[in-house]
mmCIF file of C-alpha atoms in Angstrom:
data_model
loop_
_atom_site.group_PDB
_atom_site.id
_atom_site.type_symbol
_atom_site.label_atom_id
_atom_site.label_comp_id
_atom_site.label_asym_id
_atom_site.label_seq_id
_atom_site.Cartn_x
_atom_site.Cartn_y
_atom_site.Cartn_z
ATOM 1 C CA SER A 1 9.793 -16.261 18.496
ATOM 2 C CA GLY A 2 7.886 -16.532 15.386
ATOM 3 C CA MET A 3 6.265 -13.374 16.421
ATOM 4 C CA ILE A 4 9.651 -11.445 17.212
ATOM 5 C CA LYS A 5 11.171 -12.654 14.243
ATOM 6 C CA ALA A 6 8.351 -11.307 12.091
ATOM 7 C CA ALA A 7 8.139 -7.718 13.869
ATOM 8 C CA ASP A 8 11.936 -7.356 13.130
ATOM 9 C CA GLY A 9 11.428 -8.550 9.554
ATOM 10 C CA ALA A 10 8.718 -6.304 9.051
ATOM 11 C CA VAL A 11 10.737 -3.075 9.937
ATOM 12 C CA THR A 12 13.876 -4.617 8.090
ATOM 13 C CA LEU A 13 11.462 -5.000 5.050
ATOM 14 C CA SER A 14 10.002 -1.229 4.922
ATOM 15 C CA ILE A 15 13.504 0.004 5.564
ATOM 16 C CA GLY A 16 14.586 -1.922 2.300
ATOM 17 C CA THR A 17 11.822 -0.925 0.123
ATOM 18 C CA ILE A 18 12.424 2.920 0.827
ATOM 19 C CA GLY A 19 15.179 3.495 -1.921
ATOM 20 C CA ALA A 20 13.400 2.247 -4.677
ATOM 21 C CA MET A 21 9.896 3.649 -3.559
ATOM 22 C CA ALA A 22 11.778 6.984 -3.469
ATOM 23 C CA LEU A 23 13.082 6.464 -6.982
ATOM 24 C CA PHE A 24 9.752 5.503 -8.581
ATOM 25 C CA LEU A 25 7.768 8.359 -6.831
ATOM 26 C CA GLY A 26 10.381 10.918 -7.545
ATOM 27 C CA LEU A 27 10.288 9.987 -11.278
ATOM 28 C CA LEU A 28 6.210 10.105 -11.140
ATOM 29 C CA LYS A 29 6.465 13.628 -9.555
ATOM 30 C CA VAL A 30 8.760 14.999 -12.419
ATOM 31 C CA ALA A 31 6.472 13.568 -14.823
ATOM 32 C CA GLU A 32 2.986 14.820 -12.843
ATOM 33 C CA HIS A 33 4.894 18.828 -12.525
ATOM 34 C CA GLY A 34 5.597 18.223 -16.500
ATOM 35 C CA GLY A 35 1.686 17.676 -17.564
ATOM 36 C CA LEU A 36 1.863 13.828 -18.305
ATOM 37 C CA LEU A 37 -1.500 13.853 -16.071
ATOM 38 C CA VAL A 38 -3.059 16.267 -18.370
ATOM 39 C CA VAL A 39 -1.664 14.615 -21.588
ATOM 40 C CA VAL A 40 -3.192 11.182 -20.391
ATOM 41 C CA ALA A 41 -6.406 13.138 -19.505
ATOM 42 C CA LYS A 42 -7.017 14.731 -23.082
ATOM 43 C CA ALA A 43 -6.404 11.253 -24.645
ATOM 44 C CA LEU A 44 -9.155 9.332 -22.472
ATOM 45 C CA ARG A 45 -11.821 12.086 -22.812
ATOM 46 C CA PRO A 46 -13.225 11.028 -25.888
ATOM 47 C CA LEU A 47 -13.401 7.437 -24.778
ATOM 48 C CA LEU A 48 -14.908 8.368 -21.439
ATOM 49 C CA VAL A 49 -17.522 10.551 -22.731
ATOM 50 C CA ARG A 50 -19.192 7.564 -24.551
ATOM 51 C CA LEU A 51 -19.196 5.456 -21.416
ATOM 52 C CA PHE A 52 -21.111 8.102 -19.186
ATOM 53 C CA PRO A 53 -23.586 9.225 -21.723
ATOM 54 C CA GLU A 54 -25.632 10.712 -18.678
ATOM 55 C CA VAL A 55 -22.574 13.322 -17.677
ATOM 56 C CA PRO A 56 -22.401 16.259 -20.014
ATOM 57 C CA ALA A 57 -18.899 16.190 -21.658
ATOM 58 C CA GLY A 58 -18.106 19.679 -20.240
ATOM 59 C CA HIS A 59 -19.317 19.109 -17.051
ATOM 60 C CA PRO A 60 -16.754 19.297 -13.746
ATOM 61 C CA ALA A 61 -17.718 15.634 -13.108
ATOM 62 C CA MET A 62 -16.235 14.547 -16.296
ATOM 63 C CA GLY A 63 -12.808 16.150 -15.820
ATOM 64 C CA ALA A 64 -12.683 14.935 -12.354
ATOM 65 C CA VAL A 65 -13.417 11.305 -13.485
ATOM 66 C CA ILE A 66 -10.923 11.414 -16.488
ATOM 67 C CA PHE A 67 -8.142 12.887 -14.336
ATOM 68 C CA ASN A 68 -8.723 10.091 -11.440
ATOM 69 C CA LEU A 69 -8.434 7.166 -14.172
ATOM 70 C CA SER A 70 -5.565 8.891 -15.589
ATOM 71 C CA ALA A 71 -3.512 8.974 -12.279
ATOM 72 C CA ASN A 72 -4.750 5.392 -11.710
ATOM 73 C CA VAL A 73 -3.146 4.109 -15.250
ATOM 74 C CA LEU A 74 0.226 5.875 -14.170
ATOM 75 C CA GLY A 75 0.243 4.496 -10.620
ATOM 76 C CA LEU A 76 -0.378 7.938 -9.057
ATOM 77 C CA GLY A 77 -2.120 6.451 -5.958
ATOM 78 C CA ASN A 78 -1.776 9.651 -3.952
ATOM 79 C CA ALA A 79 -3.005 12.100 -6.916
ATOM 80 C CA ALA A 80 -6.110 9.616 -7.682
ATOM 81 C CA THR A 81 -7.846 9.888 -4.735
ATOM 82 C CA PRO A 82 -8.666 13.659 -4.248
ATOM 83 C CA PHE A 83 -9.598 13.558 -7.840
ATOM 84 C CA GLY A 84 -11.611 10.578 -7.237
ATOM 85 C CA ILE A 85 -13.661 12.285 -4.317
ATOM 86 C CA ARG A 86 -14.091 15.509 -6.660
ATOM 87 C CA ALA A 87 -15.501 13.307 -9.210
ATOM 88 C CA MET A 88 -17.636 11.592 -6.603
ATOM 89 C CA GLN A 89 -18.948 15.235 -5.422
ATOM 90 C CA GLU A 90 -19.487 16.484 -8.752
ATOM 91 C CA LEU A 91 -21.739 13.157 -10.048
ATOM 92 C CA ASP A 92 -23.904 13.856 -6.781
ATOM 93 C CA ARG A 93 -24.624 17.213 -7.908
ATOM 94 C CA LEU A 94 -26.064 15.438 -11.390
ATOM 95 C CA ASN A 95 -27.770 12.611 -9.020
ATOM 96 C CA PRO A 96 -31.258 13.164 -8.616
ATOM 97 C CA HIS A 97 -31.763 10.610 -5.686
ATOM 98 C CA LYS A 98 -29.621 11.892 -2.949
ATOM 99 C CA GLY A 99 -27.890 9.241 -0.617
ATOM 100 C CA THR A 100 -28.402 6.375 -3.229
ATOM 101 C CA ALA A 101 -25.722 5.622 -5.855
ATOM 102 C CA SER A 102 -26.245 6.735 -9.468
ATOM 103 C CA ASN A 103 -25.402 4.606 -12.515
ATOM 104 C CA ALA A 104 -22.645 6.898 -13.227
ATOM 105 C CA MET A 105 -21.138 6.392 -9.823
ATOM 106 C CA VAL A 106 -21.410 2.950 -9.630
ATOM 107 C CA LEU A 107 -19.613 2.575 -13.006
ATOM 108 C CA PHE A 108 -16.962 5.294 -12.106
ATOM 109 C CA LEU A 109 -16.030 3.301 -9.082
ATOM 110 C CA ALA A 110 -16.149 0.056 -11.274
ATOM 111 C CA ILE A 111 -13.390 1.668 -13.704
ATOM 112 C CA ASN A 112 -11.576 2.991 -10.765
ATOM 113 C CA THR A 113 -11.046 -0.513 -8.810
ATOM 114 C CA SER A 114 -10.386 -2.287 -11.898
ATOM 115 C CA SER A 115 -8.266 0.418 -13.796
ATOM 116 C CA ILE A 116 -6.124 -0.425 -16.484
ATOM 117 C CA THR A 117 -2.481 -0.385 -15.147
ATOM 118 C CA LEU A 118 0.744 0.695 -16.841
ATOM 119 C CA LEU A 119 2.987 0.894 -14.094
ATOM 120 C CA PRO A 120 2.394 -0.961 -10.721
ATOM 121 C CA THR A 121 5.229 1.120 -9.033
ATOM 122 C CA SER A 122 4.858 0.084 -5.607
ATOM 123 C CA VAL A 123 4.894 -3.756 -6.691
ATOM 124 C CA ILE A 124 7.951 -3.145 -8.819
ATOM 125 C CA ALA A 125 9.969 -1.692 -6.111
ATOM 126 C CA LEU A 126 9.005 -4.019 -3.574
ATOM 127 C CA ARG A 127 10.122 -6.673 -5.979
ATOM 128 C CA ALA A 128 13.105 -4.718 -6.723
ATOM 129 C CA ALA A 129 13.682 -4.440 -2.996
ATOM 130 C CA ALA A 130 13.452 -8.437 -2.549
ATOM 131 C CA GLY A 131 16.363 -9.146 -4.869
ATOM 132 C CA SER A 132 14.345 -9.679 -8.302
ATOM 133 C CA ALA A 133 16.302 -10.309 -11.367
ATOM 134 C CA ASP A 134 13.471 -8.669 -13.481
ATOM 135 C CA PRO A 135 11.365 -6.400 -11.061
ATOM 136 C CA ALA A 136 9.472 -5.053 -13.811
ATOM 137 C CA SER A 137 8.621 -8.515 -15.572
ATOM 138 C CA ILE A 138 5.293 -8.408 -14.024
ATOM 139 C CA VAL A 139 4.230 -5.134 -16.349
ATOM 140 C CA GLY A 140 2.593 -7.394 -19.238
ATOM 141 C CA THR A 141 0.789 -9.625 -16.826
ATOM 142 C CA THR A 142 -0.392 -6.868 -14.611
ATOM 143 C CA LEU A 143 -1.570 -5.023 -17.523
ATOM 144 C CA PHE A 144 -3.178 -8.513 -19.037
ATOM 145 C CA ALA A 145 -5.010 -8.872 -15.435
ATOM 146 C CA THR A 146 -6.122 -5.493 -15.019
ATOM 147 C CA THR A 147 -7.450 -5.353 -18.762
ATOM 148 C CA SER A 148 -9.829 -8.452 -17.980
ATOM 149 C CA ALA A 149 -10.719 -6.829 -14.837
ATOM 150 C CA THR A 150 -11.922 -3.785 -16.304
ATOM 151 C CA HIS A 151 -13.899 -5.342 -19.058
ATOM 152 C CA VAL A 152 -15.634 -7.341 -16.460
ATOM 153 C CA ALA A 153 -16.430 -4.385 -14.086
ATOM 154 C CA ASN A 154 -17.699 -2.199 -17.294
ATOM 155 C CA LEU A 155 -20.250 -5.332 -18.644
ATOM 156 C CA ALA A 156 -21.158 -6.082 -14.721
ATOM 157 C CA ALA A 157 -21.886 -2.334 -13.872
ATOM 158 C CA ILE A 158 -23.927 -1.767 -17.074
ATOM 159 C CA TRP A 159 -26.034 -5.341 -16.986
ATOM 160 C CA LEU A 160 -26.805 -5.011 -13.250
ATOM 161 C CA ALA A 161 -27.915 -1.280 -13.273
ATOM 162 C CA PRO A 162 -31.217 -2.402 -14.120
ATOM 163 C CA ARG A 163 -31.440 -5.268 -11.542
ATOM 164 C CA PHE A 164 -30.794 -2.765 -8.939
ATOM 165 C CA PRO A 165 -33.452 -0.013 -9.142
ATOM 166 C CA VAL A 166 -33.115 3.381 -7.610
ATOM 167 C CA PRO A 167 -35.533 3.541 -4.817
ATOM 168 C CA ALA A 168 -38.395 6.031 -4.437
ATOM 169 C CA LYS A 169 -37.026 9.454 -2.881
ATOM 170 C CA THR A 170 -37.790 10.206 0.592
ATOM 171 C CA ALA A 171 -37.985 12.782 2.800
ATOM 172 C CA ASP A 172 -34.595 12.169 4.874
ATOM 173 C CA GLN A 173 -32.193 12.095 1.778
ATOM 174 C CA PRO A 174 -29.399 14.361 2.555
ATOM 175 C CA ASP A 175 -28.216 17.079 0.592
ATOM 176 C CA SER A 176 -25.513 17.006 -2.217
ATOM 177 C CA ALA A 177 -21.958 17.377 -0.546
ATOM 178 C CA ASP A 178 -20.372 20.576 -0.463
ATOM 179 C CA ASP A 179 -17.348 20.639 -2.287
ATOM 180 C CA ASP A 180 -16.125 24.384 -1.335
ATOM 181 C CA GLY A 181 -12.526 25.005 -1.537
ATOM 182 C CA ALA A 182 -11.849 22.157 -3.990
ATOM 183 C CA GLU A 183 -8.904 22.538 -6.490
ATOM 184 C CA PRO A 184 -10.021 23.886 -9.752
ATOM 185 C CA LEU A 185 -9.658 21.248 -12.709
ATOM 186 C CA PRO A 186 -7.740 22.318 -15.838
ATOM 187 C CA PRO A 187 -9.864 23.405 -18.670
ATOM 188 C CA ALA A 188 -11.856 20.640 -20.264
ATOM 189 C CA GLU A 189 -9.696 19.890 -23.667
ATOM 190 C CA SER A 190 -9.232 16.659 -25.601
ATOM 191 C CA TYR A 191 -7.243 15.160 -28.566
ATOM 192 C CA PRO A 192 -9.077 14.605 -31.820
ATOM 193 C CA ALA A 193 -10.742 10.797 -31.161
ATOM 194 C CA TRP A 194 -8.532 9.282 -33.688
ATOM 195 C CA VAL A 195 -5.606 9.930 -31.150
ATOM 196 C CA SER A 196 -7.773 8.248 -28.546
ATOM 197 C CA TRP A 197 -8.368 5.400 -30.127
ATOM 198 C CA LEU A 198 -4.468 4.962 -31.445
ATOM 199 C CA ALA A 199 -3.596 5.364 -27.741
ATOM 200 C CA LEU A 200 -5.870 2.565 -26.788
ATOM 201 C CA GLY A 201 -4.460 0.258 -29.558
ATOM 202 C CA ALA A 202 -0.906 1.066 -28.444
ATOM 203 C CA VAL A 203 -1.821 0.228 -24.562
ATOM 204 C CA LEU A 204 -3.264 -2.924 -26.025
ATOM 205 C CA ALA A 205 -0.429 -3.972 -28.265
ATOM 206 C CA LEU A 206 1.717 -3.679 -25.347
ATOM 207 C CA VAL A 207 0.325 -6.741 -24.035
ATOM 208 C CA PRO A 208 1.374 -9.259 -26.246
ATOM 209 C CA LEU A 209 4.643 -7.180 -26.583
ATOM 210 C CA THR A 210 5.408 -7.539 -22.902
ATOM 211 C CA LEU A 211 4.149 -11.112 -22.991
ATOM 212 C CA GLY A 212 5.544 -12.593 -26.288
ATOM 213 C CA TRP A 213 8.685 -10.596 -25.843
ATOM 214 C CA GLY A 214 8.944 -10.379 -22.248
ATOM 215 C CA ARG A 215 12.786 -11.342 -21.861
ATOM 216 C CA GLN A 216 14.091 -8.807 -24.370
ATOM 217 C CA VAL A 217 11.467 -6.181 -23.325
ATOM 218 C CA THR A 218 11.352 -5.954 -19.711
ATOM 219 C CA PRO A 219 14.998 -5.355 -18.981
ATOM 220 C CA TRP A 220 14.692 -1.952 -20.730
ATOM 221 C CA ILE A 221 11.175 -0.935 -18.703
ATOM 222 C CA VAL A 222 13.233 0.528 -15.994
ATOM 223 C CA PRO A 223 15.951 2.387 -17.875
ATOM 224 C CA GLY A 224 13.714 3.247 -20.108
ATOM 225 C CA LEU A 225 11.480 5.146 -17.510
ATOM 226 C CA VAL A 226 14.290 7.028 -15.721
ATOM 227 C CA VAL A 227 15.308 8.116 -18.989
ATOM 228 C CA GLY A 228 11.830 8.875 -20.445
ATOM 229 C CA LEU A 229 10.392 10.468 -17.430
ATOM 230 C CA LEU A 230 13.096 12.848 -16.497
ATOM 231 C CA GLY A 231 13.467 13.286 -20.204
ATOM 232 C CA PHE A 232 10.014 14.533 -20.432
ATOM 233 C CA GLY A 233 10.219 17.017 -17.693
ATOM 234 C CA ALA A 234 13.427 18.569 -18.827
ATOM 235 C CA ALA A 235 11.377 19.065 -22.314
ATOM 236 C CA ARG A 236 8.497 20.634 -20.197
ATOM 237 C CA GLY A 237 10.643 22.948 -18.245
ATOM 238 C CA VAL A 238 10.481 21.171 -14.949
ATOM 239 C CA LYS A 239 12.891 21.736 -12.460
ATOM 240 C CA VAL A 240 13.915 18.207 -12.526
ATOM 241 C CA TYR A 241 16.090 18.025 -9.473
ATOM 242 C CA GLU A 242 13.566 19.703 -7.202
ATOM 243 C CA SER A 243 10.583 17.914 -8.561
ATOM 244 C CA PHE A 244 12.444 14.585 -8.083
ATOM 245 C CA VAL A 245 13.460 15.316 -4.319
ATOM 246 C CA GLU A 246 9.765 15.952 -3.830
ATOM 247 C CA GLY A 247 8.543 12.663 -5.105
ATOM 248 C CA ALA A 248 11.143 11.060 -3.367
ATOM 249 C CA ARG A 249 10.710 12.413 -0.086
ATOM 250 C CA GLU A 250 7.063 11.157 -0.294
ATOM 251 C CA GLY A 251 8.287 7.852 -1.144
ATOM 252 C CA PHE A 252 10.469 8.070 2.074
ATOM 253 C CA GLU A 253 7.237 8.815 3.984
ATOM 254 C CA VAL A 254 5.340 6.280 2.742
ATOM 255 C CA GLY A 255 8.204 3.612 3.520
ATOM 256 C CA VAL A 256 8.190 4.467 7.015
ATOM 257 C CA ARG A 257 4.491 4.869 7.328
ATOM 258 C CA ILE A 258 3.711 1.335 6.508
ATOM 259 C CA ILE A 259 5.964 -0.049 8.938
ATOM 260 C CA PRO A 260 3.260 -0.349 11.639
ATOM 261 C CA TYR A 261 1.044 -2.043 9.384
ATOM 262 C CA LEU A 262 3.667 -4.259 8.093
ATOM 263 C CA VAL A 263 4.277 -5.213 11.539
ATOM 264 C CA ALA A 264 0.680 -5.859 12.600
ATOM 265 C CA ILE A 265 -0.062 -7.976 9.532
ATOM 266 C CA LEU A 266 3.254 -10.050 9.477
ATOM 267 C CA VAL A 267 3.100 -10.435 13.259
ATOM 268 C CA VAL A 268 -0.726 -11.869 12.559
ATOM 269 C CA ILE A 269 0.479 -14.129 10.089
ATOM 270 C CA ALA A 270 3.433 -15.502 12.276
ATOM 271 C CA MET A 271 0.958 -16.238 14.901
ATOM 272 C CA LEU A 272 -1.736 -18.229 12.647
ATOM 273 C CA ARG A 273 1.534 -19.774 10.916
ATOM 274 C CA GLU A 274 3.427 -21.110 13.951
ATOM 275 C CA SER A 275 0.245 -21.994 15.811
ATOM 276 C CA GLY A 276 -0.980 -24.166 12.564
ATOM 277 C CA ALA A 277 -4.395 -22.079 12.217
ATOM 278 C CA LEU A 278 -3.334 -20.859 8.878
ATOM 279 C CA ALA A 279 -2.871 -24.262 7.429
ATOM 280 C CA MET A 280 -6.200 -25.483 8.826
ATOM 281 C CA ILE A 281 -8.026 -22.351 7.024
ATOM 282 C CA ILE A 282 -6.062 -22.609 3.779
ATOM 283 C CA GLU A 283 -5.133 -25.972 3.104
ATOM 284 C CA PRO A 284 -8.885 -27.041 2.534
ATOM 285 C CA LEU A 285 -9.400 -23.950 0.400
ATOM 286 C CA GLY A 286 -5.891 -24.633 -1.105
ATOM 287 C CA ARG A 287 -7.127 -28.117 -2.518
ATOM 288 C CA ILE A 288 -9.940 -26.480 -4.595
ATOM 289 C CA THR A 289 -8.101 -23.231 -5.777
ATOM 290 C CA GLY A 290 -4.757 -25.378 -6.687
ATOM 291 C CA PRO A 291 -5.973 -27.206 -9.272
ATOM 292 C CA LEU A 292 -7.285 -24.095 -10.723
ATOM 293 C CA GLY A 293 -3.800 -22.532 -10.610
ATOM 294 C CA LEU A 294 -4.148 -20.632 -7.725
ATOM 295 C CA PRO A 295 -1.842 -21.974 -4.953
ATOM 296 C CA ALA A 296 -2.812 -21.944 -1.388
ATOM 297 C CA GLU A 297 0.439 -19.723 -1.049
ATOM 298 C CA VAL A 298 -1.000 -17.240 -2.918
ATOM 299 C CA LEU A 299 -4.909 -17.664 -1.561
ATOM 300 C CA PRO A 300 -4.378 -15.476 1.515
ATOM 301 C CA LEU A 301 -3.117 -12.537 -0.541
ATOM 302 C CA ALA A 302 -6.315 -12.922 -2.972
ATOM 303 C CA LEU A 303 -8.345 -13.307 -0.083
ATOM 304 C CA LEU A 304 -7.103 -9.822 1.752
ATOM 305 C CA ARG A 305 -6.643 -7.490 -0.940
ATOM 306 C CA PRO A 306 -9.901 -6.421 -1.285
ATOM 307 C CA LEU A 307 -10.414 -5.623 2.541
ATOM 308 C CA SER A 308 -6.570 -4.128 3.318
ATOM 309 C CA GLY A 309 -4.585 -2.869 0.862
ATOM 310 C CA SER A 310 -1.390 -2.539 3.325
ATOM 311 C CA GLY A 311 -2.190 -6.183 4.873
ATOM 312 C CA ALA A 312 -2.178 -7.731 1.229
ATOM 313 C CA PHE A 313 1.111 -5.566 0.604
ATOM 314 C CA GLY A 314 2.722 -7.313 4.010
ATOM 315 C CA VAL A 315 1.555 -10.873 2.590
ATOM 316 C CA LEU A 316 3.111 -10.474 -0.448
ATOM 317 C CA ALA A 317 6.235 -9.068 0.989
ATOM 318 C CA SER A 318 6.587 -12.325 3.227
ATOM 319 C CA LEU A 319 5.958 -14.303 0.178
ATOM 320 C CA ILE A 320 8.520 -12.937 -2.233
ATOM 321 C CA ASN A 321 11.135 -12.564 0.643
ATOM 322 C CA ASP A 322 10.746 -16.250 1.759
ATOM 323 C CA PRO A 323 13.746 -17.994 0.140
ATOM 324 C CA ALA A 324 11.633 -20.951 -1.162
ATOM 325 C CA ILE A 325 9.445 -18.730 -3.084
ATOM 326 C CA GLY A 326 11.146 -15.800 -4.257
ATOM 327 C CA PRO A 327 10.155 -12.722 -6.343
ATOM 328 C CA ASP A 328 10.905 -14.373 -9.840
ATOM 329 C CA GLY A 329 9.189 -17.639 -9.315
ATOM 330 C CA THR A 330 5.971 -18.922 -10.395
ATOM 331 C CA ILE A 331 4.155 -18.061 -7.170
ATOM 332 C CA GLY A 332 5.951 -14.788 -6.853
ATOM 333 C CA VAL A 333 5.345 -13.750 -9.887
ATOM 334 C CA LEU A 334 1.558 -14.665 -9.608
ATOM 335 C CA ALA A 335 1.374 -13.283 -6.097
ATOM 336 C CA SER A 336 3.116 -9.855 -7.495
ATOM 337 C CA THR A 337 0.370 -9.749 -10.462
ATOM 338 C CA VAL A 338 -2.433 -10.302 -8.417
ATOM 339 C CA MET A 339 -1.481 -7.448 -6.000
ATOM 340 C CA GLY A 340 -1.032 -5.080 -8.717
ATOM 341 C CA CYS A 341 -4.438 -6.023 -10.382
ATOM 342 C CA THR A 342 -6.727 -5.875 -7.771
ATOM 343 C CA GLU A 343 -7.821 -3.312 -5.692
ATOM 344 C CA THR A 344 -8.947 -2.414 -1.867
ATOM 345 C CA THR A 345 -12.531 -2.211 -2.797
ATOM 346 C CA PHE A 346 -14.262 -1.953 0.586
ATOM 347 C CA TYR A 347 -11.784 0.980 1.297
ATOM 348 C CA VAL A 348 -12.582 2.587 -1.905
ATOM 349 C CA LEU A 349 -16.329 2.148 -1.554
ATOM 350 C CA ALA A 350 -16.362 3.624 1.807
ATOM 351 C CA VAL A 351 -14.239 6.617 1.369
ATOM 352 C CA TYR A 352 -15.702 7.403 -2.201
ATOM 353 C CA PHE A 353 -19.255 6.972 -0.750
ATOM 354 C CA GLY A 354 -18.810 8.346 2.382
ATOM 355 C CA ALA A 355 -17.526 11.427 0.990
ATOM 356 C CA VAL A 356 -21.064 12.237 -0.438
ATOM 357 C CA GLN A 357 -23.293 10.491 2.100
ATOM 358 C CA ILE A 358 -24.411 7.447 0.003
ATOM 359 C CA ARG A 359 -25.947 4.945 2.087
ATOM 360 C CA ARG A 360 -27.755 2.766 -0.825
ATOM 361 C CA ILE A 361 -24.695 1.611 -2.854
ATOM 362 C CA ARG A 362 -26.654 -0.854 -4.899
ATOM 363 C CA HIS A 363 -24.874 -3.166 -7.141
ATOM 364 C CA ALA A 364 -21.353 -1.128 -6.261
ATOM 365 C CA LEU A 365 -20.059 -4.019 -4.148
ATOM 366 C CA VAL A 366 -20.919 -6.769 -6.259
ATOM 367 C CA VAL A 367 -19.268 -5.151 -9.387
ATOM 368 C CA GLY A 368 -16.089 -4.367 -7.269
ATOM 369 C CA LEU A 369 -16.034 -7.902 -6.198
ATOM 370 C CA LEU A 370 -16.480 -9.259 -9.621
ATOM 371 C CA ALA A 371 -13.693 -7.145 -10.873
ATOM 372 C CA ASP A 372 -11.550 -8.382 -8.287
ATOM 373 C CA ALA A 373 -12.041 -11.875 -9.334
ATOM 374 C CA ALA A 374 -11.695 -11.409 -12.868
ATOM 375 C CA GLY A 375 -8.533 -9.859 -11.970
ATOM 376 C CA VAL A 376 -7.434 -12.996 -10.270
ATOM 377 C CA VAL A 377 -8.228 -15.120 -12.718
ATOM 378 C CA GLY A 378 -6.586 -13.076 -15.474
ATOM 379 C CA ALA A 379 -3.634 -13.359 -13.250
ATOM 380 C CA VAL A 380 -3.985 -16.972 -13.111
ATOM 381 C CA VAL A 381 -4.485 -17.704 -16.680
ATOM 382 C CA ILE A 382 -1.766 -15.212 -17.865
ATOM 383 C CA CYS A 383 0.762 -16.339 -15.119
ATOM 384 C CA ARG A 384 -0.180 -19.856 -15.755
ATOM 385 C CA TRP A 385 0.385 -19.814 -19.483
ATOM 386 C CA LEU A 386 3.623 -17.924 -19.263
ATOM 387 C CA HIS A 387 5.266 -19.889 -16.568
ATOM 388 C CA GLY A 388 3.443 -22.987 -16.463
ATOM 389 C CA GLY A 389 2.076 -24.570 -13.229
#
């Protein structure tokens, strides 16, 4: 009975998210067509060239890295992946040890998997579908947690690099990946450095703003996004209606595409829960993590997130749709923040390194998992401070 109920609930849940998902992806598509991605990339360039001293500022690798991270900041996951693969291909051209991850590659993936996120759109959409009174209330907590994760990832990548030396070159190392046919990147341009530092200061200032005055600020985030992104697109001459419909269509496709994943993960969770196996696994761990601020209910999400994004999405959905938990309670907010501040680390490493035939990943996995752990710790700290418990 639990399995059948979970399968039915997965389909109902997925269909319920389609409207909100279509709305947010439609808005982001308007902004993307208006060039918001280029604006963010030009602001990030002066900062990132300092983080990647071994990559020439005008090299295509730097442009791809910047556009990938800009897409992640804006929550444009579909746009981020192609730029990320292009960045790895270009970084591999600069890599003297083919088949082995360079320091620049590891640092890029460290920033990628822990990227500061301004708009966790998919989580906001799921919370809205679950009946949250303030679905955007996690913007501040997610921003704090992802900022913490990014700092830890950067420091870990730099500190661990000498401890994972590059092995000597061998004859069987593959050649660099071929990127013929890749889409050309926009010209390498940037704003003055003071603009970049001002933008960074503004982003960091959002943390205390959304945390200190969250009740006053967060109700305006969603209306502000609607007006701001549509207005930006109109001002840049975008065909707003056509662009919105294109993005909304992608939102509909995403909502339908996740149905099999939700059915699979929610049925498995139902089997484990109804049989008592889940309690046998989680309760002992929960006794350790509970006093530290990570309740047993959120523990499966934190453990599953680095392995499966769709699986973690299903766990989050089951949590915030549980009447005993809800999206706006302490556990619901913490789970939403954990989902928004961590990444599917194993998937990212497999896809990005696989695209350039990297077999020796050195310290990339360690850095990615440290970033995930830092994101969870940041989420626990900020949610516990704001909501108690």
